Amino acid sequence: MSQSSAIDLPSIPEMLGRVKLQESRKTGRKDRCAVIAMSALLGVMAAVVAVAKFGWMGMVTAKYTVVLLYALLVLVYATWVALMLVEVFNQVRAGFRQAAQRVDRQIAHQRELISWLSSYPRELLRERAMLVELESKSWTRRAGIGVAFGAAFTVGLSLLAAAVKVNSTSLPSSVPTLNSYVNTISVTVYAVMFGLLLGSAMACVFAARLEKVAGVFKEAAERGSAV
């Protein structure tokens, strides 16, 4: 296997662009806009909390700013979910004909892509398919780790809130300090948790695309071996 053949094999970014149908860009535009908007709001919330902790902003102002940003975050998420529900409702009402037609177009598109790749050495295609599949599993594991950390943050915050509630009966003098501590870190913890979950979702999407690319490489290798 020469180095030139390995260089001539299409790169992963090129394959990601070729595997996707051109019409899917318009379909996924609202998803990308929603993710970007939620990520931006999350970053601004974290920045406001950091500025308040350093004393560059009043706690009352920071509190109302975070509440407003959180309301916008919920609004963006609710709009995103509503659009997805409307799309699903339209598909169900149409008997999933549009979705079935898109599957046919996707299959035809992938057959053309497999035919194009079958001209490459099948050993190289199998090797690339195996490596891409390994990377897909790695991204899936990263997503699982992100979800696990998000759950750990949630459980930790719940335990801390339970400890404050217990101390409210035994140590009345410490309650204001503990409540202030919990209120200060809760926004940060929830922001980190949301960021982890959002990153995990994006990692899952990327892993699914890598898995599709690996399948195309594998099928092209099988077709090349039969020629």
Short mmCIF file of C-alpha atoms in Angstrom, two decimals:
data_model
loop_
_atom_site.label_atom_id
_atom_site.label_comp_id
_atom_site.label_asym_id
_atom_site.label_seq_id
_atom_site.Cartn_x
_atom_site.Cartn_y
_atom_site.Cartn_z
CA MET A 1 0.00 0.00 0.00
CA SER A 2 1.67 3.18 -1.18
CA GLN A 3 1.55 6.51 0.55
CA SER A 4 0.11 8.15 -2.56
CA SER A 5 -2.98 5.93 -2.47
CA ALA A 6 -3.55 6.85 1.17
CA ILE A 7 -3.27 10.53 0.33
CA ASP A 8 -5.67 10.20 -2.61
CA LEU A 9 -8.38 8.70 -0.41
CA PRO A 10 -11.05 11.31 0.41
CA SER A 11 -10.64 12.98 3.78
CA ILE A 12 -13.22 12.77 6.55
CA PRO A 13 -14.41 16.40 6.14
CA GLU A 14 -14.91 15.75 2.43
CA MET A 15 -16.80 12.54 3.17
CA LEU A 16 -19.03 14.27 5.71
CA GLY A 17 -19.96 16.80 3.04
CA ARG A 18 -20.55 14.13 0.40
CA VAL A 19 -22.64 11.82 2.58
CA LYS A 20 -25.13 14.55 3.45
CA LEU A 21 -27.78 15.45 0.93
CA GLN A 22 -27.76 19.05 -0.26
CA GLU A 23 -31.34 19.56 0.92
CA SER A 24 -30.45 18.52 4.48
CA ARG A 25 -28.63 21.81 4.99
CA LYS A 26 -31.94 23.69 4.87
CA THR A 27 -33.59 21.12 7.12
CA GLY A 28 -30.88 21.32 9.77
CA ARG A 29 -30.59 25.11 9.73
CA LYS A 30 -33.08 25.60 12.55
CA ASP A 31 -31.27 22.99 14.64
CA ARG A 32 -27.93 24.72 14.19
CA CYS A 33 -29.46 28.13 14.97
CA ALA A 34 -31.08 26.77 18.13
CA VAL A 35 -27.85 25.16 19.32
CA ILE A 36 -25.82 28.30 18.61
CA ALA A 37 -28.38 30.51 20.37
CA MET A 38 -28.53 28.27 23.45
CA SER A 39 -24.74 28.02 23.60
CA ALA A 40 -24.41 31.80 23.36
CA LEU A 41 -26.97 32.36 26.12
CA LEU A 42 -25.24 29.78 28.28
CA GLY A 43 -21.89 31.51 27.79
CA VAL A 44 -23.34 34.90 28.68
CA MET A 45 -24.92 33.44 31.83
CA ALA A 46 -21.61 31.98 32.93
CA ALA A 47 -19.88 35.30 32.21
CA VAL A 48 -22.43 37.22 34.29
CA VAL A 49 -21.95 34.84 37.22
CA ALA A 50 -18.16 35.19 36.97
CA VAL A 51 -18.36 38.98 36.82
CA ALA A 52 -20.65 39.03 39.86
CA LYS A 53 -18.30 36.79 41.83
CA PHE A 54 -15.38 39.13 41.16
CA GLY A 55 -17.46 42.05 42.39
CA TRP A 56 -17.62 43.85 39.06
CA MET A 57 -21.42 43.66 39.06
CA GLY A 58 -23.96 43.87 41.82
CA MET A 59 -25.46 40.57 42.92
CA VAL A 60 -29.01 41.86 42.47
CA THR A 61 -28.28 43.01 38.93
CA ALA A 62 -26.53 39.73 38.17
CA LYS A 63 -29.45 37.76 39.57
CA TYR A 64 -32.05 39.50 37.43
CA THR A 65 -29.78 39.30 34.38
CA VAL A 66 -29.33 35.55 34.82
CA VAL A 67 -33.09 35.10 35.30
CA LEU A 68 -33.75 37.03 32.10
CA LEU A 69 -31.15 35.03 30.17
CA TYR A 70 -32.58 31.81 31.54
CA ALA A 71 -36.05 32.84 30.40
CA LEU A 72 -34.67 33.49 26.91
CA LEU A 73 -32.93 30.12 27.01
CA VAL A 74 -36.19 28.37 27.88
CA LEU A 75 -37.97 30.32 25.13
CA VAL A 76 -35.41 29.27 22.51
CA TYR A 77 -35.60 25.65 23.64
CA ALA A 78 -39.41 25.67 23.67
CA THR A 79 -39.49 27.18 20.17
CA TRP A 80 -37.05 24.54 18.95
CA VAL A 81 -39.16 21.72 20.41
CA ALA A 82 -42.34 23.24 18.99
CA LEU A 83 -40.82 23.39 15.49
CA MET A 84 -39.76 19.76 15.75
CA LEU A 85 -43.24 18.75 16.91
CA VAL A 86 -44.83 20.63 14.02
CA GLU A 87 -42.48 18.89 11.60
CA VAL A 88 -43.33 15.48 13.06
CA PHE A 89 -47.06 16.29 12.92
CA ASN A 90 -46.79 17.29 9.26
CA GLN A 91 -44.93 14.05 8.49
CA VAL A 92 -47.59 11.97 10.24
CA ARG A 93 -50.42 13.83 8.50
CA ALA A 94 -48.74 13.26 5.12
CA GLY A 95 -48.32 9.55 5.86
CA PHE A 96 -44.53 9.92 6.08
CA ARG A 97 -44.43 10.20 2.28
CA GLN A 98 -41.95 13.07 2.33
CA ALA A 99 -39.71 11.22 4.77
CA ALA A 100 -39.90 8.05 2.64
CA GLN A 101 -39.04 10.01 -0.50
CA ARG A 102 -36.08 11.54 1.25
CA VAL A 103 -34.90 8.06 2.29
CA ASP A 104 -35.06 6.98 -1.36
CA ARG A 105 -33.02 10.01 -2.41
CA GLN A 106 -30.53 9.33 0.38
CA ILE A 107 -30.12 5.70 -0.72
CA ALA A 108 -29.60 6.71 -4.35
CA HIS A 109 -27.08 9.33 -3.27
CA GLN A 110 -25.15 6.84 -1.16
CA ARG A 111 -25.15 4.28 -3.99
CA GLU A 112 -23.49 6.83 -6.26
CA LEU A 113 -20.97 7.60 -3.52
CA ILE A 114 -20.22 3.90 -3.00
CA SER A 115 -19.75 3.40 -6.74
CA TRP A 116 -17.31 6.31 -6.77
CA LEU A 117 -15.32 4.95 -3.81
CA SER A 118 -15.19 1.38 -5.16
CA SER A 119 -12.39 2.42 -7.52
CA TYR A 120 -10.02 2.83 -4.55
CA PRO A 121 -8.03 -0.13 -3.15
CA ARG A 122 -10.36 -2.24 -1.02
CA GLU A 123 -7.68 -2.83 1.65
CA LEU A 124 -7.38 0.91 2.15
CA LEU A 125 -11.17 1.33 2.27
CA ARG A 126 -11.50 -1.39 4.92
CA GLU A 127 -8.74 0.16 6.97
CA ARG A 128 -10.34 3.60 6.78
CA ALA A 129 -13.76 2.14 7.67
CA MET A 130 -12.31 0.45 10.75
CA LEU A 131 -10.51 3.60 11.90
CA VAL A 132 -13.55 5.83 11.37
CA GLU A 133 -15.73 3.34 13.26
CA LEU A 134 -13.28 3.40 16.17
CA GLU A 135 -13.43 7.20 16.24
CA SER A 136 -17.24 7.03 16.18
CA LYS A 137 -17.22 4.77 19.25
CA SER A 138 -14.77 7.13 20.94
CA TRP A 139 -17.10 10.10 20.42
CA THR A 140 -20.02 8.03 21.73
CA ARG A 141 -18.05 7.26 24.88
CA ARG A 142 -17.28 10.96 25.31
CA ALA A 143 -20.98 11.73 25.09
CA GLY A 144 -21.69 9.13 27.76
CA ILE A 145 -19.03 10.61 30.03
CA GLY A 146 -20.58 14.07 29.59
CA VAL A 147 -24.01 12.76 30.57
CA ALA A 148 -22.50 11.00 33.60
CA PHE A 149 -20.78 14.18 34.77
CA GLY A 150 -24.01 16.12 34.28
CA ALA A 151 -25.86 13.62 36.46
CA ALA A 152 -23.09 13.81 39.06
CA PHE A 153 -23.37 17.61 39.18
CA THR A 154 -27.13 17.33 39.64
CA VAL A 155 -26.84 14.79 42.44
CA GLY A 156 -24.15 16.85 44.16
CA LEU A 157 -26.29 19.97 44.07
CA SER A 158 -29.29 18.04 45.40
CA LEU A 159 -27.21 16.67 48.28
CA LEU A 160 -25.95 20.16 49.08
CA ALA A 161 -29.50 21.53 49.12
CA ALA A 162 -30.56 18.65 51.39
CA ALA A 163 -27.69 19.45 53.76
CA VAL A 164 -28.81 23.07 53.97
CA LYS A 165 -32.34 21.93 54.78
CA VAL A 166 -31.06 19.68 57.58
CA ASN A 167 -28.90 22.45 59.03
CA SER A 168 -31.87 24.80 59.05
CA THR A 169 -33.22 22.94 62.09
CA SER A 170 -29.96 22.28 63.94
CA LEU A 171 -27.79 25.31 63.14
CA PRO A 172 -30.00 28.35 62.60
CA SER A 173 -27.08 30.78 62.59
CA SER A 174 -25.44 29.07 59.64
CA VAL A 175 -28.54 28.98 57.46
CA PRO A 176 -28.12 32.39 55.78
CA THR A 177 -24.49 31.62 54.90
CA LEU A 178 -25.34 28.16 53.57
CA ASN A 179 -28.30 29.43 51.58
CA SER A 180 -26.16 32.17 50.06
CA TYR A 181 -23.52 29.59 49.17
CA VAL A 182 -26.03 27.27 47.51
CA ASN A 183 -27.67 30.09 45.58
CA THR A 184 -24.28 31.29 44.37
CA ILE A 185 -23.08 27.95 43.02
CA SER A 186 -26.43 26.63 41.76
CA VAL A 187 -26.43 28.82 38.66
CA THR A 188 -22.84 27.83 37.86
CA VAL A 189 -23.57 24.14 38.41
CA TYR A 190 -26.66 24.22 36.21
CA ALA A 191 -24.78 26.14 33.53
CA VAL A 192 -21.96 23.58 33.55
CA MET A 193 -24.48 20.74 33.52
CA PHE A 194 -26.34 22.23 30.57
CA GLY A 195 -23.07 22.72 28.73
CA LEU A 196 -22.10 19.10 29.32
CA LEU A 197 -25.45 17.82 28.10
CA LEU A 198 -25.37 20.07 25.05
CA GLY A 199 -21.83 18.95 24.25
CA SER A 200 -22.85 15.32 24.70
CA ALA A 201 -25.74 15.76 22.27
CA MET A 202 -23.42 17.32 19.67
CA ALA A 203 -20.92 14.48 20.20
CA CYS A 204 -23.69 11.95 19.57
CA VAL A 205 -24.66 13.68 16.33
CA PHE A 206 -21.03 13.74 15.16
CA ALA A 207 -20.60 10.06 16.12
CA ALA A 208 -23.66 9.15 14.05
CA ARG A 209 -22.23 10.95 11.03
CA LEU A 210 -18.89 9.20 11.46
CA GLU A 211 -20.72 5.88 11.68
CA LYS A 212 -22.46 6.62 8.38
CA VAL A 213 -19.13 7.47 6.74
CA ALA A 214 -17.64 4.23 8.08
CA GLY A 215 -20.57 2.28 6.63
CA VAL A 216 -20.06 3.87 3.22
CA PHE A 217 -16.35 3.01 3.28
CA LYS A 218 -17.15 -0.58 4.32
CA GLU A 219 -19.78 -1.06 1.64
CA ALA A 220 -17.47 0.39 -1.00
CA ALA A 221 -14.77 -2.06 0.08
CA GLU A 222 -17.20 -4.97 -0.24
CA ARG A 223 -18.28 -3.85 -3.69
CA GLY A 224 -14.67 -3.38 -4.76
CA SER A 225 -13.79 -6.90 -3.64
CA ALA A 226 -16.59 -8.34 -5.78
CA VAL A 227 -15.42 -6.57 -8.93
#
